[in-house]
Structures are given as structure tokens and as C-alpha cells.
Amino acid sequence: MNKENIESILHEKRIFFPSSEFSAAAHIPSKDNLHKIHSIANRDFEGFWATQAKTELTWHQDFTTVLDRSNPPFYGWFIDGTLNVSFNCIDRHLEAHGEKIAIISERESGEITTLTYRQLYQRVCRFANVLKSQGVSIGDRVIIYLPMISEAIIAMQACARIGAIHSVVFGGFSAQSLKDRIENTRAKLLITADGGYRGGKIVPLKATADIALAKGCPTIEQVIVLKCTNQSITIEQGRDIWWHEAEANAHDKCTPTWVNAEHPLFILYTSGSTGKPKGIQHSSAGYLLGTITTMKWVFDIRQEDIFWCTADVGWITGHSYVAYGPLAAGATIVIYEGAPSFPDGGRFWKICQDHKVSIFYTAPTAIRLFMKMGKEIPESYDLSRLRLLGSVGEPINPEAWIWYHQVIGRERCPIVDTWWQTETGVHMIAPVPGAIPTKPGSCTLPLPGICVAIVDEEGNPVTSPHEGGHLVITQPWPSMVRTIWGDKQSYYDIYWRKFEGKYYLAGDSAHLDEDGYFWILGRDDDILNVAGHRLGTMEIESALVAHPQVAEAAIIGRPDGIKGEAILAYITLKDIEPLDEEKQNLLIQELRIWVSHQIGPIARPDEIKFVDNLPKTRSGKIMRRLLRSISRGEIITQDISTLESESTLAQTPQSKS
Ligand code: WTA
């Protein structure tokens, strides 16, 4: 083994095959079928994507150039074609499916509303006309700061309809984060609400926006305010207008603005578990194409499906698999405004039951939360309509995967563990569920037309199984990030410089197994170096989570005079009852032996600390970077604006160790 590379120490051997019933009905029903699609893409890469773009998208003007490689790494796809994203998501379904339900929206209060494709069309057109009447036109930036309700999707689609570039800011972000994003995009207009509900409390969106605007944001000319909670807010005459008043007078038809394939559809700031938020800029045609193909390949979407992706539209998952992909595929989606455990831990399962959800897509952090609450809760709901489950956002620990499979999927539903990033736009490595068997903890194989490799520091492929390296993407792909908004240099430096423009650097470490399956080991920055062995965080964390008392685990390296780095584990337990010191010490011993047995003495934590919560980004990723600073007693100078709750920061250093 090359000592420069990362060692894989977890040996997960379980394998799950799709049922013949699932496969028979799937878009891609067998390994052979999938293999054929891959070989077409391998034989004629551009031809493959050209065919996909012609069959899946409705163009206003056809393209003749497939991939523009003239200025790498600033690639362009279908560059002389024109289309409109909102037309592709809505108008083209009207004739055949106008009365089909597009969106089922459940507020935290339990109030349910639905919109058919025709109603969605009218609302989007009206709101697009409102935006136009406020002087918004093609290329202008619009900030959307709304709760997870239908109007968030309407606002995004309305921007797309007139060629305005939206930037959605998650409703949980602070005034400072909102201000930073407004100023970086130089947005002209802000769309917000009086408030939204989360966990039984009102999130005061307009009041927060007022603070952001008072601090700066000179480019904002107008603020459109949606009435959502009815609490009193301040309206600034001449700047703020009510959504409902403006929409009431607007016409319900709005001709789409045909834009170039490469026209920016949106800017989205990354969740930033490793650094300063970056404005990821996506295109129109290539991005949309990626969302539709993955809806078919990975989610196997069908006309009769009820699709629920639990992500907020403030994240890329909520863009690709709530606001765009499912609608472009003509599906019915469910959206939910509130917290997963409000008013109790059964809320998600009640929603699945009530709305007959057939495809459910969530994050490992949510799955671990539900595991902690116990299987009795989901077991008391009718989840028989579920046919496919998905996971995204972090490596899913095998134990969480198995729980998801047994308790939620009732051993019937394939699980698609989807590896991708804000920057990739859509799934890159994920199971095609009717065609290939899955393994708990592996995101399986790259999708057709997606070229992925694992390479060492010099860029040479790492071929031997269980040896890890950098995950890179070796060919451009249609839904790829186009640049960092206003900062081409950082775009090159962060993603392309390491391999001199040849490969896109994902920033994750991974390894392949004997079957060529990909296993994500964690972020490159989080890799540990223990006595000359380079270890990923995921595998040690997974071993700990497999212990019956452990709910979540975060592994970091602490400088050590002898070993280089010592392994430090932060752990939250399933039992809420605090342990006395003696019991804690016994459990620490037990966990160290447990890890030794599970994966070997090299991975045994040197120190274990029990904490009430782990610091996470607001999209649920564990912030190991922050834990590292805390454990080293450093003053925290890094950007913590993406931290879910500052209280986790307060309790972590004084943790019971
Ligand atoms: C991690 C979310 C393992 C990974 C779509 C990636 C995953 C980062 C998985 C992107 C997965 C996401 N298995 N790790 N299935 N999905 N990640 O930009 O580290 O919020 O680079 O996009 O999340 O996070 P982002």
C-alpha cells in the first residue's frame, strides 16, 4: 500500500438486490440495460448528451454545438440553443396533464393546499408579471428568503420564466448571512414573508430582512412580502409591497423569455462546512437536463408517483429535486414547511401516510435522528405506498442504512444513496435502483455520461481496492457549476488548480471496492494521519454508530507527539439520561474495544467525549473543522454563520469527557 494514499478499514459485506417486481417496472430494468446506456455514453460522449438533451428538453431554438471546450475549465453545453426552464417545468405538461396535481403543500400547522399544473402555471405567470412590473428583467438578481411553501417554488419558477437569476437564502439564516448574499449578488429585489413556522415557533423573516437591509444592501430597490403568519411587521412605504396585492392585479399569462442554454438560472451559496460561502452559478439547459435524467435514472419517476424530497429550497437538493427536476418530469411533489419532529417524531411518517408518498428522499442526519427516537414511532404508520428511498448530504453509515431499509422501507424498497454536490448540480454517483444491487454505505457507481475517478496526489488513478484517494470528475458534464459568481479565479483555484485544469476536484476522499463500487471516506480536509496511516472519518464514525448506545459520532484528529495525530471521537448517545462518571468510563472502554473489533486497533479512538449535540451546518452536515478548532483550544475565527445552532458551540468545549 502506498503510504501517501488513504486506507480503507471498514469491510461492509452486505448486499441487497432489487426485487424482480421493482426491476420489471423500472425505467432501467436490468444490469444489461444499464450497461448498454453506459456503452453508448462511452462510445460517443457528446452524442449521448446531445440525444438526452433533444429528447428530454423542449427547445425554442435547437442547438448545434454540444460541448464548448474552447475555454477550459469554463465549459459550455448546447451553447447556441435557446429555451426556458419554467416552460419546460410547467407549460409543456399543460395539454396532457394540466389537471394533475403538481404540488401538495403541508404547513407546519397541518393546513394542506394543492396546486395542479394549470394552477401552478397561472400563479407563476402572475408572479412573473409582478416581477416585471417591478422592473426586474433578464439577468437581474432576485433574492428569495421564504419558508418552505408553494410560493417559494412559484417565486423561483417566476424568475426562471423571465430570465431573472434567483438566489435562494435558507429561511434559517441570519441577517448577516442574508446581507452578505444580497451584497455579493448585487440583487435588485428581495422576496420574503412576514414569517414562517418551524418547531412551533415563528421564524421572523421580514424582521430579519429589515435588519439586513438596514445594514447595507444598497442595490435592493423593492421588497415583496408574502403574508404567511399574519404577525405584525413593519412595511416601508415605497420599498415594500404585499405579494397578494400585487398578484391580484397581475395577468395570468406571461410569455416565457427565451434564454440561451448557458444563461445563469441561479446562484446558490454553498453550505460551507469547510469555509467561506461561495456563490455557485448554474446554467439553464445543462442544469435542467441533469435534473430530469436523474429523476428517471435514479428516482425511476413514474406518472403515478408521489415524490417527497424533504430538503428546503434553500439547498441544492431543494433546487434540483423539489423546484426543478420533479416538475420538469411532470411529477406530483409533496412539500412540508416545518420541523421533522413537530409536534412529535411521527410527523414525517404521518405525511408519508396521509399523502401516499411513494418516493422519499432525505438526509442521514434525519435518519439518525429518527433512529434515536425509536422504531416504534414509524412502525405505527402505514408506509405501504413507499417504493423507493433516497439519502443525500453525508455518507450514510451502514447501521443507519439498515435501519432505513428495515424500519422505513420494510425491507421492500431499494435505497438510493446519492453522491453529489451543490457544484455538480445533480446526482453523479448513485444506484440505478432497478438495475444494480446496493451495499449499505456505498453510493455505488457513476451514472451514464459521468466520468469519475479516484486519484493520488499526482493525479494517477488509484486502482487497488481499499486504497483511497481524491474523488475527481474527469470530463465536463451538463449540470456542472459554471463559475463562482464574480470570482473566476477562486473557481479555478478551488476546483481545478490541483490537477492543472485536467480534473474537477470534488474535495472528497473515496475508495473503490472489488466490484468498482465507490465508498466516500469523508472530506479531504478531514482525513487523519495516525502513525503514518491515513484514515477517513466515515469508517470510524460508522463503527461507532453501529454500537447500540451511540446515536451520532464525529471523528477528528488531534495533534499527537508520537502518532502524528490521535483519534478523538465526539459522541451523542441514544439515551437522554446522563451517565455518571463511572458508567461513562466503562462505556468509553467498551467503545474503544468495540472499534478495535469492528475495524482494527489502528482506528481505536484515543479519546472519547460525550456531548449533547454535534455542531452541524444548517443542512445537517457535521462541522468537523469546528470541532478541530475547539479541541485545539483555538479562538474560533472561522465563519460560523452556517452553524445550525450556536448552543452546540457553547456546550461542546465543556463536554463531559
Ligand atoms: C457530502 C449536497 C457521501 C460530500 C447534495 C459532498 C455525501 C458534500 C453524499 C456536498 C453521499 C453528499 N455520500 N457524502 N451520498 N452526498 N455528500 O454541496 O462530502 O451540500 O462533497 O450538496 O456532501 O454537499 P452539498
XYZ file of C-alpha atoms and ligand atoms in Angstrom:
682
model
C 0.000 0.000 0.000
C 1.225 3.466 -0.935
C 1.516 5.384 2.349
C 0.508 8.607 0.583
C -2.924 7.163 -0.071
C -5.803 6.651 2.297
C -6.505 3.273 3.812
C -9.959 1.846 3.925
C -10.588 -0.179 7.053
C -14.299 -0.792 7.084
C -15.345 -4.039 5.454
C -19.033 -3.942 4.810
C -20.118 -7.089 3.031
C -23.904 -6.915 2.993
C -25.522 -6.644 -0.423
C -29.150 -6.050 -1.406
C -30.792 -6.894 -4.722
C -33.849 -5.101 -6.075
C -36.950 -7.274 -6.173
C -37.865 -8.655 -9.582
C -41.132 -6.762 -9.292
C -39.307 -3.444 -8.804
C -36.904 -4.133 -11.646
C -39.590 -5.243 -14.079
C -41.435 -1.929 -13.768
C -38.323 0.295 -13.712
C -37.182 2.705 -16.450
C -33.866 0.842 -16.479
C -34.843 -2.707 -15.575
C -31.560 -4.621 -15.647
C -27.797 -4.525 -15.460
C -27.613 -5.273 -19.194
C -29.895 -2.417 -19.977
C -27.805 -0.040 -17.885
C -24.643 -1.405 -19.412
C -25.958 -0.562 -22.882
C -26.636 3.037 -21.878
C -23.134 3.308 -20.405
C -21.540 1.921 -23.549
C -23.380 4.417 -25.753
C -22.118 7.226 -23.494
C -18.580 5.816 -23.510
C -18.506 5.365 -27.264
C -19.874 8.812 -28.138
C -19.885 11.070 -25.088
C -21.158 14.213 -26.796
C -23.614 12.313 -28.979
C -25.046 10.685 -25.867
C -25.672 14.001 -24.142
C -26.987 15.566 -27.358
C -29.594 12.812 -27.641
C -30.573 13.233 -23.985
C -30.893 16.994 -24.445
C -33.027 16.595 -27.561
C -35.368 14.014 -26.061
C -35.742 15.372 -22.533
C -35.852 19.150 -23.062
C -38.192 21.286 -25.142
C -36.117 23.805 -27.056
C -37.180 27.119 -28.521
C -34.226 27.044 -30.856
C -32.279 23.813 -31.311
C -28.599 23.703 -30.510
C -25.915 22.649 -32.960
C -22.892 22.690 -30.623
C -22.988 20.107 -27.839
C -19.950 20.901 -25.719
C -17.852 24.033 -25.991
C -14.337 23.224 -24.803
C -12.747 26.423 -26.093
C -12.022 27.972 -22.692
C -11.476 25.251 -20.083
C -12.453 24.895 -17.286
C -15.244 27.290 -18.306
C -17.202 24.748 -20.321
C -20.466 25.444 -22.117
C -23.183 22.995 -23.111
C -25.644 23.309 -26.004
C -24.414 26.887 -26.327
C -26.370 28.046 -29.370
C -29.717 26.636 -28.221
C -32.429 28.670 -26.504
C -35.198 27.565 -24.152
C -36.998 28.484 -20.977
C -36.741 26.439 -17.788
C -40.184 27.357 -16.470
C -41.734 26.415 -19.825
C -40.040 23.022 -19.514
C -41.256 22.531 -15.945
C -44.846 23.702 -16.428
C -46.210 24.737 -19.834
C -45.241 21.612 -21.675
C -47.316 19.451 -19.305
C -50.485 21.502 -19.596
C -52.030 19.834 -22.574
C -51.743 16.257 -21.336
C -51.623 16.784 -17.562
C -52.976 20.253 -16.788
C -55.286 18.939 -14.084
C -52.659 16.717 -12.468
C -51.543 17.856 -9.023
C -48.078 19.370 -9.172
C -47.615 20.397 -5.535
C -49.139 19.153 -2.285
C -48.056 21.610 0.386
C -48.404 20.956 4.090
C -47.843 23.799 6.527
C -46.491 23.040 9.978
C -49.979 23.846 11.325
C -51.320 20.913 9.309
C -53.043 23.083 6.692
C -52.857 21.432 3.277
C -53.127 23.097 -0.116
C -52.656 21.688 -3.584
C -51.846 23.199 -6.955
C -52.494 21.498 -10.270
C -50.073 22.114 -13.108
C -52.587 24.579 -14.570
C -52.959 26.451 -11.286
C -49.198 26.493 -10.880
C -48.906 27.897 -14.400
C -51.305 30.735 -13.570
C -49.624 31.576 -10.275
C -46.163 31.548 -11.838
C -47.309 33.718 -14.748
C -48.965 36.203 -12.414
C -45.932 36.437 -10.210
C -43.630 36.729 -13.204
C -45.747 39.702 -14.296
C -45.423 41.179 -10.798
C -41.642 40.906 -11.043
C -41.678 42.541 -14.464
C -43.868 45.371 -13.194
C -41.241 45.994 -10.507
C -38.640 46.455 -13.200
C -36.986 43.028 -12.937
C -35.702 41.807 -16.269
C -33.395 39.219 -17.791
C -30.116 38.829 -15.900
C -31.243 40.755 -12.802
C -30.653 39.004 -9.481
C -33.533 38.314 -7.103
C -33.103 37.048 -3.545
C -35.714 34.620 -2.234
C -35.963 34.340 1.564
C -39.144 32.371 2.207
C -40.460 29.425 4.214
C -40.781 26.022 2.546
C -44.175 26.638 0.978
C -45.557 26.686 -2.592
C -44.746 30.360 -3.030
C -41.028 29.599 -2.738
C -41.322 27.396 -5.826
C -43.595 29.911 -7.560
C -41.017 32.639 -6.959
C -38.167 30.503 -8.337
C -40.160 29.456 -11.393
C -41.300 33.047 -11.998
C -37.683 34.223 -12.018
C -36.811 31.452 -14.469
C -39.740 32.475 -16.630
C -38.404 35.982 -17.182
C -34.705 35.076 -17.163
C -34.017 36.684 -13.777
C -31.313 34.899 -11.757
C -32.523 33.816 -8.337
C -30.536 33.206 -5.232
C -32.471 31.426 -2.521
C -31.330 32.035 1.041
C -32.428 29.425 3.568
C -35.024 30.888 5.951
C -32.931 29.934 8.979
C -30.018 32.157 8.004
C -29.242 35.294 9.985
C -29.473 38.928 8.876
C -25.710 38.975 8.351
C -25.750 35.908 6.073
C -28.658 37.376 4.128
C -26.866 40.709 3.779
C -23.666 39.020 2.565
C -25.585 37.152 -0.109
C -27.548 40.201 -1.219
C -24.370 42.234 -1.494
C -22.411 39.537 -3.291
C -25.142 39.047 -5.904
C -25.971 42.797 -6.083
C -29.623 41.801 -6.152
C -32.307 44.260 -7.179
C -35.265 42.732 -5.412
C -35.930 40.657 -2.302
C -38.862 38.312 -1.855
C -39.684 37.397 1.721
C -42.602 36.672 4.065
C -43.834 38.116 7.335
C -42.704 34.820 8.842
C -42.816 31.042 8.675
C -43.339 28.276 11.196
C -40.650 25.962 12.445
C -40.814 23.805 15.550
C -43.960 25.600 16.754
C -42.283 28.995 16.632
C -42.483 31.812 14.137
C -39.322 32.492 12.174
C -39.417 36.292 11.760
C -38.256 36.515 8.161
C -39.308 40.086 7.385
C -37.874 41.453 10.646
C -34.571 39.697 9.886
C -34.614 41.017 6.342
C -35.204 44.537 7.683
C -32.061 44.232 9.811
C -30.068 43.011 6.790
C -31.337 45.888 4.650
C -30.631 48.449 7.370
C -27.004 47.269 7.474
C -26.347 47.879 3.778
C -27.652 46.209 0.623
C -27.920 49.418 -1.437
C -28.844 47.534 -4.614
C -32.236 46.371 -3.286
C -34.987 48.536 -4.775
C -38.093 46.590 -3.808
C -39.163 44.011 -1.252
C -42.134 41.768 -1.969
C -43.699 40.427 1.232
C -45.868 37.339 1.431
C -48.457 37.115 4.207
C -47.861 33.757 5.873
C -48.237 34.046 9.621
C -50.163 37.295 9.981
C -47.931 38.662 12.699
C -47.392 42.386 12.608
C -44.408 43.637 10.673
C -43.057 46.958 9.501
C -43.829 47.958 5.943
C -41.612 50.625 4.444
C -43.659 52.706 2.046
C -42.192 52.940 -1.425
C -39.983 49.879 -0.894
C -42.150 47.068 0.464
C -45.175 45.668 -1.334
C -47.547 42.864 -0.362
C -47.384 39.806 -2.581
C -51.170 39.212 -2.518
C -51.987 42.780 -3.525
C -49.517 42.789 -6.379
C -50.582 39.348 -7.588
C -54.306 40.224 -7.514
C -53.858 42.772 -10.274
C -51.465 40.734 -12.404
C -52.348 38.995 -15.642
C -52.285 35.182 -15.550
C -50.393 34.757 -18.808
C -46.751 35.602 -19.283
C -44.838 34.642 -22.404
C -41.617 32.964 -21.337
C -38.393 34.809 -22.014
C -36.324 32.501 -24.207
C -32.801 32.426 -22.888
C -29.542 30.992 -24.075
C -28.762 27.484 -22.801
C -25.891 28.909 -20.764
C -27.892 31.753 -19.227
C -27.439 31.543 -15.427
C -30.537 30.059 -13.806
C -29.446 30.649 -10.233
C -26.665 31.371 -7.798
C -26.626 29.290 -4.653
C -24.237 29.788 -1.774
C -22.772 26.506 -0.557
C -23.475 25.316 2.948
C -19.812 25.857 3.733
C -18.874 23.082 6.152
C -15.272 23.830 5.233
C -15.029 27.525 4.557
C -16.472 30.803 3.393
C -19.742 30.529 1.417
C -19.226 30.611 -2.347
C -21.822 31.656 -4.914
C -22.180 28.599 -7.111
C -23.503 29.621 -10.525
C -25.580 27.165 -12.552
C -26.757 27.237 -16.161
C -30.250 26.799 -17.608
C -30.250 23.924 -20.119
C -27.439 21.707 -18.854
C -28.634 22.007 -15.274
C -32.225 21.190 -16.131
C -31.156 18.255 -18.269
C -29.237 16.768 -15.334
C -32.248 17.078 -13.056
C -34.565 15.274 -15.492
C -32.196 12.443 -16.386
C -31.505 11.700 -12.715
C -35.223 11.856 -11.863
C -35.597 8.986 -14.319
C -32.412 7.018 -13.774
C -32.096 7.291 -10.007
C -35.619 8.027 -8.772
C -37.235 5.960 -11.511
C -40.037 8.549 -11.533
C -43.412 7.496 -12.951
C -46.639 9.347 -13.657
C -48.379 7.912 -10.593
C -45.592 8.595 -8.080
C -45.921 10.958 -5.145
C -42.423 12.286 -4.653
C -41.229 13.820 -1.406
C -37.763 15.262 -1.061
C -37.567 16.726 2.437
C -34.888 19.310 1.616
C -35.581 23.019 1.890
C -35.346 25.048 -1.315
C -32.500 26.893 0.403
C -30.201 23.979 -0.515
C -29.205 22.485 -3.845
C -31.267 19.365 -3.085
C -34.340 21.567 -2.799
C -33.482 23.203 -6.132
C -32.794 20.064 -8.128
C -35.275 17.652 -6.545
C -38.088 19.956 -5.391
C -38.324 23.089 -7.517
C -36.984 21.850 -10.887
C -36.351 18.134 -11.546
C -39.686 16.642 -10.439
C -41.688 19.364 -12.169
C -39.663 19.031 -15.362
C -40.532 15.323 -15.194
C -44.235 16.144 -14.657
C -44.408 14.560 -11.190
C -46.527 15.279 -8.121
C -44.439 16.523 -5.216
C -45.036 16.944 -1.512
C -43.510 19.830 0.388
C -43.601 20.445 4.131
C -42.913 23.718 5.900
C -41.894 22.661 9.376
C -39.546 20.744 11.623
C -39.239 16.940 11.263
C -40.248 16.221 14.843
C -43.106 18.688 15.241
C -45.404 18.155 17.064
C -43.823 14.724 17.567
C -41.406 12.276 15.988
C -44.131 10.798 13.787
C -44.651 13.861 11.610
C -42.644 12.691 8.597
C -44.307 9.283 8.632
C -47.749 10.799 9.009
C -47.041 12.931 5.940
C -45.904 9.835 4.019
C -49.048 8.008 5.091
C -51.536 10.859 4.502
C -50.227 11.857 1.082
C -49.406 8.312 -0.051
C -45.775 9.172 -0.681
C -44.126 6.600 -2.938
C -40.589 8.027 -3.201
C -38.979 9.543 -0.127
C -35.629 11.358 -0.137
C -33.918 12.671 2.985
C -30.541 13.105 4.730
C -28.569 10.763 7.016
C -28.772 13.331 9.815
C -32.587 12.997 9.760
C -32.388 9.209 9.611
C -30.090 9.138 12.661
C -32.489 11.453 14.498
C -35.362 9.054 13.820
C -33.244 6.071 14.858
C -32.575 7.809 18.134
C -36.315 8.269 18.708
C -37.011 4.562 18.230
C -38.581 2.368 15.595
C -41.944 2.184 17.369
C -42.845 5.625 16.001
C -42.579 4.879 12.269
C -43.941 1.390 12.850
C -47.278 2.847 13.869
C -47.826 4.457 10.431
C -48.929 2.988 7.126
C -45.875 3.282 4.904
C -47.035 0.708 2.396
C -47.066 3.147 -0.525
C -43.325 3.743 -0.287
C -41.451 2.018 -3.092
C -38.088 3.810 -3.157
C -35.976 5.602 -0.533
C -33.101 8.006 -1.009
C -30.297 9.551 1.010
C -28.092 12.588 0.424
C -25.814 15.061 2.142
C -23.294 12.924 4.013
C -22.038 9.367 3.915
C -24.809 7.217 5.344
C -23.436 4.884 7.998
C -24.247 1.238 7.254
C -26.254 0.928 10.504
C -28.411 3.904 9.564
C -28.828 2.431 6.071
C -30.001 -0.896 7.508
C -32.439 0.850 9.850
C -33.818 2.904 6.941
C -34.171 -0.275 4.906
C -35.892 -2.286 7.628
C -37.951 0.216 9.571
C -38.978 2.676 6.841
C -38.639 0.575 3.686
C -39.990 -2.564 5.415
C -37.288 -4.471 3.502
C -39.180 -3.796 0.286
C -37.787 -0.512 -1.031
C -34.390 -0.087 -2.680
C -32.278 2.722 -1.187
C -30.536 5.167 -3.479
C -27.545 6.676 -1.677
C -26.787 9.619 -3.958
C -23.385 11.275 -4.003
C -23.310 14.763 -5.439
C -22.654 18.390 -4.506
C -24.031 21.903 -4.919
C -21.362 22.227 -7.605
C -22.328 19.094 -9.537
C -25.974 20.204 -9.661
C -27.359 16.682 -9.706
C -26.512 13.093 -8.729
C -23.145 11.904 -10.022
C -22.639 8.554 -8.274
C -25.836 6.762 -7.325
C -27.595 3.445 -7.782
C -29.898 2.894 -10.730
C -32.286 1.034 -8.460
C -33.874 -1.490 -10.816
C -30.549 -2.424 -12.352
C -27.898 -2.857 -9.699
C -27.602 -4.284 -6.198
C -26.813 -1.869 -3.378
C -24.389 -2.098 -0.465
C -25.015 -0.198 2.789
C -22.664 2.790 2.943
C -21.722 2.842 -0.747
C -23.168 5.292 -3.265
C -22.387 2.538 -5.821
C -21.472 3.539 -9.397
C -21.218 6.676 -11.550
C -24.254 7.453 -13.698
C -24.146 7.239 -17.506
C -22.195 10.076 -19.117
C -20.495 10.928 -15.812
C -16.758 10.225 -15.697
C -15.430 9.841 -12.176
C -12.069 8.597 -10.899
C -10.113 8.247 -7.686
C -6.579 9.564 -7.999
C -3.465 10.025 -5.886
C -1.638 13.302 -5.260
C -0.089 13.166 -8.745
C -3.404 12.517 -10.447
C -2.740 8.842 -11.180
C -5.701 6.509 -10.778
C -5.768 4.529 -7.542
C -6.747 1.096 -8.652
C -6.227 -1.296 -5.780
C -9.354 -1.958 -3.725
C -9.496 -0.439 -0.254
C -6.937 2.226 -1.090
C -8.389 5.716 -1.125
C -7.631 8.952 -2.906
C -9.175 12.152 -4.240
C -12.517 11.882 -5.951
C -12.304 13.741 -9.265
C -14.568 14.178 -12.279
C -12.562 13.739 -15.443
C -14.930 15.093 -18.100
C -17.265 18.088 -18.064
C -20.938 17.254 -17.501
C -24.063 19.245 -18.440
C -25.207 20.264 -14.936
C -21.755 21.306 -13.717
C -21.098 24.566 -11.848
C -20.161 27.230 -14.383
C -18.180 29.507 -12.081
C -18.192 31.117 -8.664
C -20.294 34.221 -9.076
C -17.962 37.133 -9.706
C -14.832 35.144 -8.859
C -13.439 33.103 -11.747
C -10.043 32.916 -10.091
C -11.377 31.174 -6.971
C -13.371 28.845 -9.205
C -10.153 27.749 -10.855
C -8.141 27.680 -7.631
C -10.638 25.647 -5.604
C -11.803 23.092 -8.149
C -9.237 22.883 -10.944
C -5.792 24.067 -9.926
C -4.696 20.921 -8.092
C -4.746 18.871 -11.295
C -3.922 21.784 -13.608
C -7.348 22.104 -15.144
C -7.480 18.457 -16.133
C -9.849 17.178 -13.453
C -12.585 18.702 -11.334
C -11.580 18.204 -7.685
C -14.607 17.317 -5.581
C -12.825 17.753 -2.240
C -13.968 14.327 -1.033
C -11.872 11.203 -0.489
C -13.138 7.851 -1.629
C -12.116 4.309 -2.455
C -13.325 1.602 -4.783
C -14.090 -1.970 -3.802
C -13.618 -5.158 -5.818
C -16.847 -4.548 -7.721
C -15.863 -0.990 -8.652
C -18.349 0.455 -6.147
C -17.496 3.885 -4.718
C -17.265 4.441 -0.959
C -16.948 8.028 0.255
C -14.475 8.306 3.132
C -15.139 11.920 4.061
C -13.935 15.374 3.104
C -10.260 15.633 2.087
C -9.689 18.188 4.840
C -10.927 15.766 7.471
C -8.553 12.882 6.661
C -6.497 11.792 9.696
C -2.874 10.755 9.729
C -2.399 8.246 12.543
C 1.100 6.777 12.842
C 1.585 7.045 9.110
C -1.836 5.603 8.291
C -4.213 7.947 6.518
C -7.755 7.259 7.658
C -11.113 8.733 6.611
C -13.632 9.892 9.197
C -16.613 7.990 7.814
C -15.467 4.493 8.630
C -14.585 5.096 12.273
C -17.801 7.052 12.750
C -19.766 4.218 11.180
C -18.213 1.682 13.525
C -19.222 3.836 16.492
C -22.759 4.407 15.226
C -23.130 0.639 14.933
C -22.884 0.433 18.745
C -26.384 0.167 20.255
C -25.932 3.142 22.584
C -24.446 5.599 20.072
C -26.668 7.977 18.116
C -24.057 10.040 16.255
C -20.298 10.306 16.117
C -17.768 12.776 14.759
C -14.109 11.870 14.411
C -11.307 14.398 14.305
C -7.529 14.249 14.555
C -5.748 15.909 17.490
C -2.012 16.649 17.205
C -0.019 13.939 18.970
C 3.733 13.964 19.580
C 4.142 10.265 18.882
C 1.482 9.216 16.413
C 1.255 12.453 14.438
C -2.445 12.544 15.076
C -4.521 10.921 17.791
C -8.131 9.960 17.173
C -10.671 11.988 19.087
C -14.338 10.974 18.980
C -17.257 13.221 19.866
C -20.339 11.157 20.557
C -24.008 11.698 21.235
C -25.846 8.863 22.927
C -29.301 7.475 22.260
C -30.301 7.574 25.952
C -31.077 11.008 27.145
C -30.406 10.033 30.787
C -26.981 11.401 31.806
C -24.405 8.763 32.759
C -22.433 9.094 35.973
C -18.663 9.210 35.735
C -18.154 5.531 36.380
C -20.642 4.491 33.712
C -19.094 6.956 31.285
C -15.655 5.478 31.844
C -16.955 1.970 31.343
C -18.682 2.988 28.133
C -15.518 4.680 26.877
C -13.574 1.455 27.410
C -16.312 -0.546 25.747
C -16.442 1.746 22.712
C -12.673 1.634 22.240
C -12.726 -2.168 22.278
C -15.779 -2.131 20.015
C -13.975 -0.088 17.348
C -10.905 -2.332 17.611
C -13.083 -5.355 16.984
C -15.116 -3.767 14.245
C -12.289 -2.351 12.166
C -8.969 -2.850 13.933
C -6.779 -1.333 16.646
C -5.405 1.338 14.318
C -8.821 3.030 14.325
C -9.373 2.841 18.102
C -10.195 6.322 19.431
C -7.606 7.673 21.848
C -10.131 9.888 23.487
C -13.930 9.888 23.572
C -16.083 12.817 24.610
C -19.821 12.633 25.156
C -21.745 15.714 24.075
C -25.423 16.612 23.821
C -25.208 17.754 20.201
C -22.665 17.855 17.431
C -22.090 21.139 15.637
C -23.747 20.918 12.232
C -24.381 23.127 9.277
C -27.963 24.094 8.773
C -28.260 21.440 6.106
C -27.216 18.794 8.632
C -23.539 18.173 7.950
C -21.234 17.650 10.908
C -18.709 20.504 11.134
C -15.539 18.588 11.977
C -13.489 21.652 11.113
C -15.077 23.475 14.028
C -14.575 20.538 16.386
C -10.902 20.528 15.428
C -10.524 24.173 16.392
C -12.382 23.604 19.643
C -10.283 20.593 20.585
C -7.109 22.571 19.954
C -8.378 25.358 22.173
C -8.153 27.807 19.276
C -10.088 31.006 19.187
C -12.758 30.495 16.575
C -12.075 32.906 13.777
C -13.665 30.901 11.000
C -17.047 31.626 9.506
C -19.680 30.045 11.736
C -22.647 31.692 10.036
C -23.638 28.299 8.669
C -23.697 26.665 12.112
C -27.106 25.218 12.919
C -27.210 26.357 16.500
C -24.701 28.390 18.431
C -25.739 26.497 21.547
C -23.911 23.426 20.246
C -20.782 25.528 20.197
C -21.302 26.571 23.784
C -21.763 23.030 25.071
C -19.055 21.309 23.067
C -15.879 22.519 24.816
C -17.301 21.967 28.282
C -18.290 18.483 27.256
C -18.185 15.660 29.730
C -15.100 13.779 28.703
C -21.233 15.114 1.019
C -25.440 18.096 -1.243
C -21.326 10.725 0.999
C -19.926 15.128 0.277
C -26.064 17.410 -2.445
C -20.139 16.218 -0.743
C -22.088 12.825 0.523
C -20.930 17.224 0.024
C -23.228 12.289 -0.096
C -21.766 18.120 -0.845
C -23.367 10.865 -0.121
C -23.301 14.451 -0.240
N -22.391 10.142 0.434
N -21.147 12.047 1.069
N -24.426 10.275 -0.653
N -23.958 13.330 -0.569
N -22.176 14.166 0.431
O -22.913 20.842 -1.586
O -18.890 15.454 1.175
O -24.497 20.442 0.370
O -18.937 16.767 -1.226
O -24.565 19.058 -1.698
O -21.755 16.433 0.888
O -22.655 18.874 -0.077
P -23.663 19.904 -0.727
